[in-house]
Short mmCIF file of C-alpha atoms in Angstrom, two decimals:
data_model
loop_
_atom_site.label_atom_id
_atom_site.label_comp_id
_atom_site.label_asym_id
_atom_site.label_seq_id
_atom_site.Cartn_x
_atom_site.Cartn_y
_atom_site.Cartn_z
CA UNK A 4 106.05 140.41 126.66
CA UNK A 5 109.23 139.90 125.28
CA UNK A 6 109.84 137.23 122.83
CA UNK A 7 112.77 134.76 123.63
CA UNK A 8 116.20 134.74 122.06
CA UNK A 9 116.47 132.60 119.09
CA UNK A 10 118.57 130.25 120.96
CA UNK A 11 115.68 129.47 123.37
CA UNK A 12 113.02 129.13 121.02
CA UNK A 13 111.63 126.01 120.13
CA UNK A 14 112.68 124.63 116.44
CA UNK A 15 109.98 124.01 114.07
CA UNK A 16 109.30 122.79 110.75
CA UNK A 17 106.64 123.77 108.13
CA UNK A 18 104.85 121.14 106.18
CA UNK A 19 103.35 122.28 102.66
CA UNK A 20 100.46 120.16 101.65
CA UNK A 21 97.83 120.25 98.81
CA UNK A 22 94.60 120.01 99.08
CA UNK A 23 92.74 117.65 96.83
CA UNK A 24 89.83 117.90 94.66
CA UNK A 25 91.65 120.65 92.67
CA UNK A 26 89.96 124.08 93.03
CA UNK A 27 88.83 123.08 96.84
CA UNK A 28 89.81 126.20 99.18
CA UNK A 29 89.39 125.01 102.69
CA UNK A 30 88.57 127.26 105.34
CA UNK A 31 91.76 127.63 107.37
CA UNK A 32 89.99 126.96 111.02
CA UNK A 33 88.06 124.15 109.72
CA UNK A 34 91.22 122.84 108.25
CA UNK A 35 92.88 122.87 111.47
CA UNK A 36 90.28 121.01 113.25
CA UNK A 37 90.23 117.99 110.87
CA UNK A 38 93.98 117.81 111.08
CA UNK A 39 94.03 118.22 114.75
CA UNK A 40 91.12 115.40 115.06
CA UNK A 41 93.21 113.54 112.95
CA UNK A 42 96.45 113.86 115.08
CA UNK A 43 94.86 113.41 118.14
CA UNK A 44 92.77 110.20 117.24
CA UNK A 45 95.95 108.34 115.76
CA UNK A 46 98.60 109.44 117.88
CA UNK A 47 96.60 110.40 121.21
CA UNK A 48 96.76 113.53 123.21
CA UNK A 49 100.23 113.36 124.63
CA UNK A 50 101.84 112.96 121.16
CA UNK A 51 99.30 115.69 119.58
CA UNK A 52 100.64 118.10 122.30
CA UNK A 53 104.24 117.31 121.28
CA UNK A 54 103.62 117.75 117.72
CA UNK A 55 102.15 121.08 118.45
CA UNK A 56 100.13 121.46 115.19
CA UNK A 57 98.97 124.51 113.63
CA UNK A 58 97.73 125.68 110.23
CA UNK A 59 99.86 128.73 109.93
CA UNK A 60 98.80 129.98 106.14
CA UNK A 61 96.76 129.00 103.23
CA UNK A 62 97.30 129.96 99.83
CA UNK A 63 94.11 128.48 97.43
CA UNK A 64 94.86 124.90 97.57
CA UNK A 65 98.08 124.98 99.15
CA UNK A 66 98.41 125.15 102.74
CA UNK A 67 101.39 125.41 105.48
CA UNK A 68 100.79 123.48 108.50
CA UNK A 69 103.52 123.82 111.30
CA UNK A 70 104.85 121.29 113.74
CA UNK A 71 107.52 120.76 116.20
CA UNK A 72 110.92 119.73 114.62
CA UNK A 73 111.17 115.88 114.87
CA UNK A 74 107.81 115.07 114.57
CA UNK A 75 107.19 115.49 110.80
CA UNK A 76 106.86 112.01 110.18
CA UNK A 77 104.01 111.68 112.73
CA UNK A 78 102.48 114.84 111.37
CA UNK A 79 102.48 113.47 107.87
CA UNK A 80 101.23 109.93 108.79
CA UNK A 81 97.95 111.95 110.11
CA UNK A 82 97.39 113.93 107.33
CA UNK A 83 97.00 111.23 105.05
CA UNK A 84 94.16 109.92 107.33
CA UNK A 85 92.21 113.36 106.69
CA UNK A 86 89.19 112.56 104.69
CA UNK A 87 86.71 115.37 105.76
CA UNK A 88 86.99 118.79 106.23
CA UNK A 89 83.52 121.04 107.12
CA UNK A 90 81.60 118.21 105.50
CA UNK A 91 83.52 118.11 102.25
CA UNK A 92 85.31 115.00 101.00
CA UNK A 93 89.32 116.25 100.87
CA UNK A 94 92.60 114.49 100.42
CA UNK A 95 95.63 116.10 101.53
CA UNK A 96 99.15 115.42 99.81
CA UNK A 97 102.04 116.29 101.57
CA UNK A 98 104.34 118.20 98.98
CA UNK A 99 107.42 119.23 100.94
CA UNK A 100 108.72 120.07 104.24
CA UNK A 101 110.95 123.38 105.14
CA UNK A 102 112.44 124.98 108.11
CA UNK A 103 111.00 128.29 106.95
CA UNK A 104 107.82 129.36 105.73
CA UNK A 105 109.46 131.59 103.03
CA UNK A 106 111.12 128.93 101.13
CA UNK A 107 107.59 126.78 101.10
CA UNK A 108 106.16 130.16 99.64
CA UNK A 109 108.82 130.07 96.80
CA UNK A 110 107.74 126.65 96.03
CA UNK A 111 104.19 127.43 95.78
CA UNK A 112 104.94 129.96 93.10
CA UNK A 113 107.15 127.48 91.39
CA UNK A 114 104.64 124.70 91.42
CA UNK A 115 101.69 126.57 90.77
CA UNK A 116 100.49 125.48 87.06
CA UNK A 117 100.93 128.47 84.53
CA UNK A 118 97.54 129.52 83.37
CA UNK A 119 97.22 127.63 80.04
CA UNK A 120 93.87 128.22 77.68
CA UNK A 121 91.89 125.31 78.40
CA UNK A 122 88.71 124.79 76.66
CA UNK A 123 86.00 122.77 78.66
CA UNK A 124 82.46 122.07 78.08
CA UNK A 125 80.02 123.87 80.37
CA UNK A 126 78.06 120.37 80.90
CA UNK A 127 78.18 116.82 79.68
CA UNK A 128 75.69 114.13 79.77
CA UNK A 129 76.62 110.65 81.21
CA UNK A 130 74.15 107.76 81.05
CA UNK A 131 71.10 110.21 80.36
CA UNK A 132 72.09 112.64 83.52
CA UNK A 133 73.21 116.13 83.15
CA UNK A 134 76.66 116.74 84.80
CA UNK A 135 78.33 120.39 85.21
CA UNK A 136 81.66 120.34 84.74
CA UNK A 137 83.40 121.98 87.72
CA UNK A 138 87.22 121.55 87.24
CA UNK A 139 89.40 120.68 84.52
CA UNK A 140 93.05 120.64 84.35
CA UNK A 141 95.40 118.78 81.86
CA UNK A 142 93.61 115.47 81.31
CA UNK A 143 91.51 115.63 84.73
CA UNK A 144 88.10 116.75 84.36
CA UNK A 145 85.54 116.82 87.42
CA UNK A 146 82.07 116.63 87.09
CA UNK A 147 78.93 117.28 89.37
CA UNK A 148 75.61 115.99 88.58
CA UNK A 149 72.93 118.71 88.14
CA UNK A 150 70.04 119.00 90.76
CA UNK A 151 69.19 119.71 94.40
CA UNK A 152 69.81 116.72 96.19
CA UNK A 153 72.75 114.71 94.44
CA UNK A 154 75.95 116.75 94.37
CA UNK A 155 78.31 113.57 94.15
CA UNK A 156 81.40 114.66 92.37
CA UNK A 157 82.84 112.14 89.70
CA UNK A 158 86.54 112.11 88.69
CA UNK A 159 86.99 111.69 85.07
CA UNK A 160 89.37 112.42 82.12
CA UNK A 161 89.06 114.05 78.71
CA UNK A 162 88.88 110.66 77.06
CA UNK A 163 86.14 109.51 79.18
CA UNK A 164 83.76 112.53 78.14
CA UNK A 165 84.82 111.80 74.35
CA UNK A 166 84.04 108.37 74.77
CA UNK A 167 80.61 109.17 75.94
CA UNK B 15 109.44 95.24 90.32
CA UNK B 16 106.00 96.64 89.62
CA UNK B 17 104.60 98.80 92.40
CA UNK B 18 101.10 97.75 92.63
CA UNK B 19 97.90 98.77 94.73
CA UNK B 20 96.06 95.56 95.21
CA UNK B 21 92.51 96.88 95.05
CA UNK B 22 90.69 99.80 93.68
CA UNK B 23 86.99 100.26 92.77
CA UNK B 24 86.56 102.43 89.66
CA UNK B 25 83.05 103.30 88.34
CA UNK B 26 80.34 102.21 88.69
CA UNK B 27 81.35 100.82 92.26
CA UNK B 28 83.14 104.43 92.90
CA UNK B 29 82.99 107.87 91.47
CA UNK B 30 86.60 107.86 89.45
CA UNK B 31 86.94 106.65 85.98
CA UNK B 32 89.58 103.77 85.85
CA UNK B 33 91.37 106.17 83.24
CA UNK B 34 91.44 108.73 86.26
CA UNK B 35 92.77 106.40 88.76
CA UNK B 36 95.41 105.10 86.30
CA UNK B 37 96.31 108.64 85.97
CA UNK B 38 96.17 109.47 89.42
CA UNK B 39 98.25 106.18 90.35
CA UNK B 40 100.93 107.23 87.83
CA UNK B 41 101.36 110.81 89.57
CA UNK B 42 101.39 108.93 93.01
CA UNK B 43 104.10 106.56 92.07
CA UNK B 44 102.50 103.33 91.00
CA UNK B 45 103.02 101.08 87.99
CA UNK B 46 99.99 98.91 88.03
CA UNK B 47 96.57 98.79 89.82
CA UNK B 48 94.02 95.96 90.35
CA UNK B 49 90.76 97.16 89.74
CA UNK B 50 87.58 95.35 90.51
CA UNK B 51 85.13 94.47 88.01
CA UNK B 52 87.07 96.44 85.03
CA UNK B 53 88.68 94.85 82.14
CA UNK B 54 92.41 94.96 81.70
CA UNK B 55 93.83 97.81 79.84
CA UNK B 56 97.16 100.13 80.04
CA UNK B 57 96.86 104.03 80.54
CA UNK B 58 99.11 106.55 81.10
CA UNK B 59 102.26 104.19 81.73
CA UNK B 60 100.17 102.44 84.35
CA UNK B 61 99.05 98.56 83.70
CA UNK B 62 95.48 97.91 85.09
CA UNK B 63 94.83 94.44 85.74
CA UNK B 64 91.42 93.09 86.17
CA UNK B 65 90.09 91.92 89.45
CA UNK B 66 87.31 90.22 91.22
CA UNK B 67 86.04 90.04 94.68
CA UNK B 68 84.03 87.49 96.24
CA UNK B 69 82.26 88.24 99.34
CA UNK B 70 81.51 86.11 102.37
CA UNK B 71 79.62 83.40 100.67
CA UNK B 72 79.75 79.66 101.22
CA UNK B 73 82.71 77.77 100.07
CA UNK B 74 80.70 76.11 97.60
CA UNK B 75 79.49 79.04 96.03
CA UNK B 76 82.93 80.36 95.90
CA UNK B 77 84.06 77.43 93.66
CA UNK B 78 81.10 78.08 91.20
CA UNK B 79 81.99 81.62 91.05
CA UNK B 80 85.93 80.65 90.84
CA UNK B 81 84.57 78.67 87.43
CA UNK B 82 83.04 81.59 85.95
CA UNK B 83 85.88 84.06 86.41
CA UNK B 84 88.77 81.50 85.54
CA UNK B 85 88.28 82.20 81.83
CA UNK B 86 88.04 86.12 82.46
CA UNK B 87 91.72 86.11 83.21
CA UNK B 88 91.15 88.19 86.42
CA UNK B 89 92.88 88.42 89.97
CA UNK B 90 90.64 86.71 92.41
CA UNK B 91 90.00 88.20 95.62
CA UNK B 92 87.83 86.50 98.35
CA UNK B 93 86.52 88.09 101.54
CA UNK B 94 87.90 86.63 104.73
CA UNK B 95 85.73 84.78 107.20
CA UNK B 96 85.67 82.75 110.08
CA UNK B 97 88.41 80.14 110.42
CA UNK B 98 86.63 77.30 108.80
CA UNK B 99 85.88 79.51 105.89
CA UNK B 100 89.46 80.94 105.57
CA UNK B 101 90.69 77.05 105.32
CA UNK B 102 88.36 76.45 102.84
CA UNK B 103 89.15 79.30 100.84
CA UNK B 104 93.01 78.93 101.36
CA UNK B 105 92.90 75.34 100.31
CA UNK B 106 91.02 76.22 96.78
CA UNK B 107 92.90 76.48 93.18
CA UNK B 108 93.07 79.86 91.68
CA UNK B 109 92.47 82.18 94.72
CA UNK B 110 94.99 84.91 94.62
CA UNK B 111 94.61 87.37 97.64
CA UNK B 112 92.50 86.94 100.69
CA UNK B 113 91.02 90.30 102.14
CA UNK B 114 89.38 91.83 104.85
CA UNK B 115 91.52 90.34 107.88
CA UNK B 116 91.12 93.26 109.67
CA UNK B 117 87.55 92.61 110.21
CA UNK B 118 87.80 89.23 111.08
CA UNK B 119 87.80 87.84 114.87
CA UNK B 120 91.00 87.30 116.44
CA UNK B 121 90.98 83.29 115.77
CA UNK B 122 89.91 83.65 112.24
CA UNK B 123 93.33 83.52 110.76
CA UNK B 124 95.60 81.42 112.87
CA UNK B 125 99.08 79.42 112.47
CA UNK B 126 97.22 76.85 110.40
CA UNK B 127 95.74 79.34 107.89
CA UNK B 128 98.98 81.31 107.91
CA UNK B 129 100.90 78.19 106.87
CA UNK B 130 98.42 77.17 104.24
CA UNK B 131 98.52 80.71 102.61
CA UNK B 132 102.33 80.38 102.40
CA UNK B 133 101.99 76.68 101.13
CA UNK B 134 99.60 77.89 98.25
CA UNK B 135 101.08 81.25 97.28
CA UNK B 136 97.73 82.98 98.47
CA UNK B 137 98.55 86.46 99.21
CA UNK B 138 97.17 88.50 102.16
CA UNK B 139 95.71 91.95 101.56
CA UNK B 140 96.70 94.57 104.06
CA UNK B 141 94.04 97.02 103.53
CA UNK B 142 95.13 100.81 104.57
CA UNK B 143 91.43 101.66 104.35
CA UNK B 144 90.63 101.26 108.25
CA UNK B 145 93.76 102.93 109.02
CA UNK B 146 92.74 105.94 107.01
CA UNK B 147 89.19 106.17 107.40
CA UNK B 148 88.26 104.65 110.45
CA UNK B 149 88.29 106.11 113.81
CA UNK B 150 88.34 105.02 117.39
CA UNK B 151 87.46 101.39 118.31
CA UNK B 152 87.27 100.01 114.75
CA UNK B 153 90.86 101.47 113.78
CA UNK B 154 92.31 99.84 117.10
CA UNK B 155 90.64 96.66 116.34
CA UNK B 156 92.38 96.97 113.06
CA UNK B 157 95.42 97.63 113.69
CA UNK B 158 95.55 94.91 116.43
CA UNK B 159 94.51 92.42 113.92
CA UNK B 160 97.33 93.56 111.52
CA UNK B 161 99.98 93.53 114.58
CA UNK B 162 98.91 89.87 114.75
CA UNK B 163 99.28 89.19 111.12
CA UNK B 164 102.50 90.62 110.99
CA UNK B 165 103.64 88.33 113.71
CA UNK B 166 102.42 85.37 111.62
CA UNK B 167 103.78 86.52 108.54
CA UNK B 168 107.46 86.72 109.81
CA UNK B 169 106.83 83.24 111.00
CA UNK B 170 105.49 81.73 107.95
CA UNK B 171 106.52 83.94 105.19
CA UNK B 172 103.32 84.08 103.22
CA UNK B 173 102.94 87.08 100.49
CA UNK B 174 101.47 90.24 101.61
CA UNK B 175 99.77 92.65 99.53
CA UNK B 176 98.89 96.18 100.63
CA UNK B 177 95.85 98.15 99.05
CA UNK B 178 93.78 101.08 99.52
CA UNK B 179 90.49 99.63 98.36
CA UNK B 180 89.89 103.39 96.98
CA UNK B 181 86.34 104.04 95.79
CA UNK B 182 87.69 107.62 94.67
CA UNK B 183 91.23 109.20 93.72
CA UNK B 184 90.61 111.18 97.10
CA UNK B 185 91.18 108.03 98.78
CA UNK B 186 94.20 106.92 96.87
CA UNK B 187 97.62 107.38 98.56
CA UNK B 188 101.14 107.71 97.47
CA UNK B 189 103.80 105.21 97.79
CA UNK B 190 105.75 107.21 100.53
CA UNK B 191 102.17 107.45 102.17
CA UNK B 192 101.63 104.02 101.96
CA UNK B 193 105.32 103.21 103.61
CA UNK B 194 104.24 105.90 106.10
CA UNK B 195 101.08 104.20 107.07
CA UNK B 196 102.52 100.78 106.93
CA UNK B 197 105.05 101.65 109.48
CA UNK B 198 102.28 102.46 112.07
CA UNK B 199 101.26 98.65 111.67
CA UNK B 200 105.05 97.43 112.11
CA UNK B 201 106.13 96.93 108.44
CA UNK B 202 109.46 98.90 107.71
CA UNK B 203 110.50 99.86 104.04
CA UNK B 204 112.01 96.99 102.79
CA UNK B 205 108.61 94.70 104.19
CA UNK B 206 106.46 97.51 102.18
CA UNK B 207 108.66 97.44 98.95
CA UNK B 208 108.13 93.64 98.87
CA UNK B 209 104.33 94.04 99.53
CA UNK B 210 103.88 96.55 96.96
CA UNK B 211 105.78 94.26 94.28
CA UNK B 212 103.90 91.04 95.49
CA UNK B 213 101.00 91.70 93.42
CA UNK B 214 102.86 91.84 90.43
CA UNK B 215 104.71 88.46 91.33
CA UNK B 216 101.35 86.44 91.86
CA UNK B 217 100.52 83.81 89.41
CA UNK B 218 98.97 85.27 86.24
CA UNK B 219 95.66 84.65 85.97
CA UNK B 220 95.49 83.93 82.36
CA UNK B 221 98.70 82.15 82.13
CA UNK B 222 98.89 78.60 80.89
CA UNK B 223 100.88 75.89 82.13
CA UNK B 224 104.24 75.98 80.91
CA UNK B 225 105.86 72.56 79.45
CA UNK B 226 109.91 72.72 80.18
CA UNK B 227 111.93 70.18 78.50
#
């Protein structure tokens, strides 16, 4: 099958999103299902077809989502309503929109935080319960309670840990 | 003009500490937060105001609880109920925000309550939580209630505030996302800016009466 000449191809836009909590690397297919569900439940099937959304690339916590040109706003609104992916609570933050994937890749490279040596405690105790420190960057520290049943993630700061 | 998220629930109600929420709010473009059951503080350049949410309880009990919270200097938010409840609440002094309109029936907030809110300066809370988290009929019902609320707001011009009712930093949204989500319910950008700054302009809970000579 021959590809269409550039003048006949539909124009697309690429939206760069950051997945939170930090350190979350979602499965590309699962994220597609989550975003597709959000788009079609908010805007309906007709607009979802018009948006023509697809997850085209994932680079750790950064994901590039494609849409048809002119529907970026609808996609961005739908992205804010994504709260769960594969049973895990997430939040999608729209970072930038571009006409090419390449420019977004360059942007990811710029934004990626330099690896600074951050000393984190392995675990901490809050209100008599033991927690594992699972992520930390800058002032932010995420902890997960130790145990089989309760794996709730808590979002704290360094000062919170110092106060405890 | 302070950009404010009018209701968040830090630990122990939620899973994020108030400092973490303030840090996140700063990154998301907010100047202040109203945090429920949390003492007022400043962190990362964000002013955290103390807030109290009173559930749907009889009006007499609300008056009793109001007395208890009057000295604390907290923003008092009351959960909306049926029409009679809302009229009673809007007639009370010291109430700053009426929330949960999206969960009430169609007649709970009508033109009379809208006028009372405008006259008494009680802000009506537009929670984005049902738009973000709910799906299907529940979200459609909430959107329908908000469309009706916008109609009354344009006629009576009572103050609006916008909030996420976030119990986690994952449920907080940026100012730009607030604008985008609010456009779904018919609020344009100047309306959103006004609503985000309204919480900062509500009468300060702890301010004493000033005598002007």
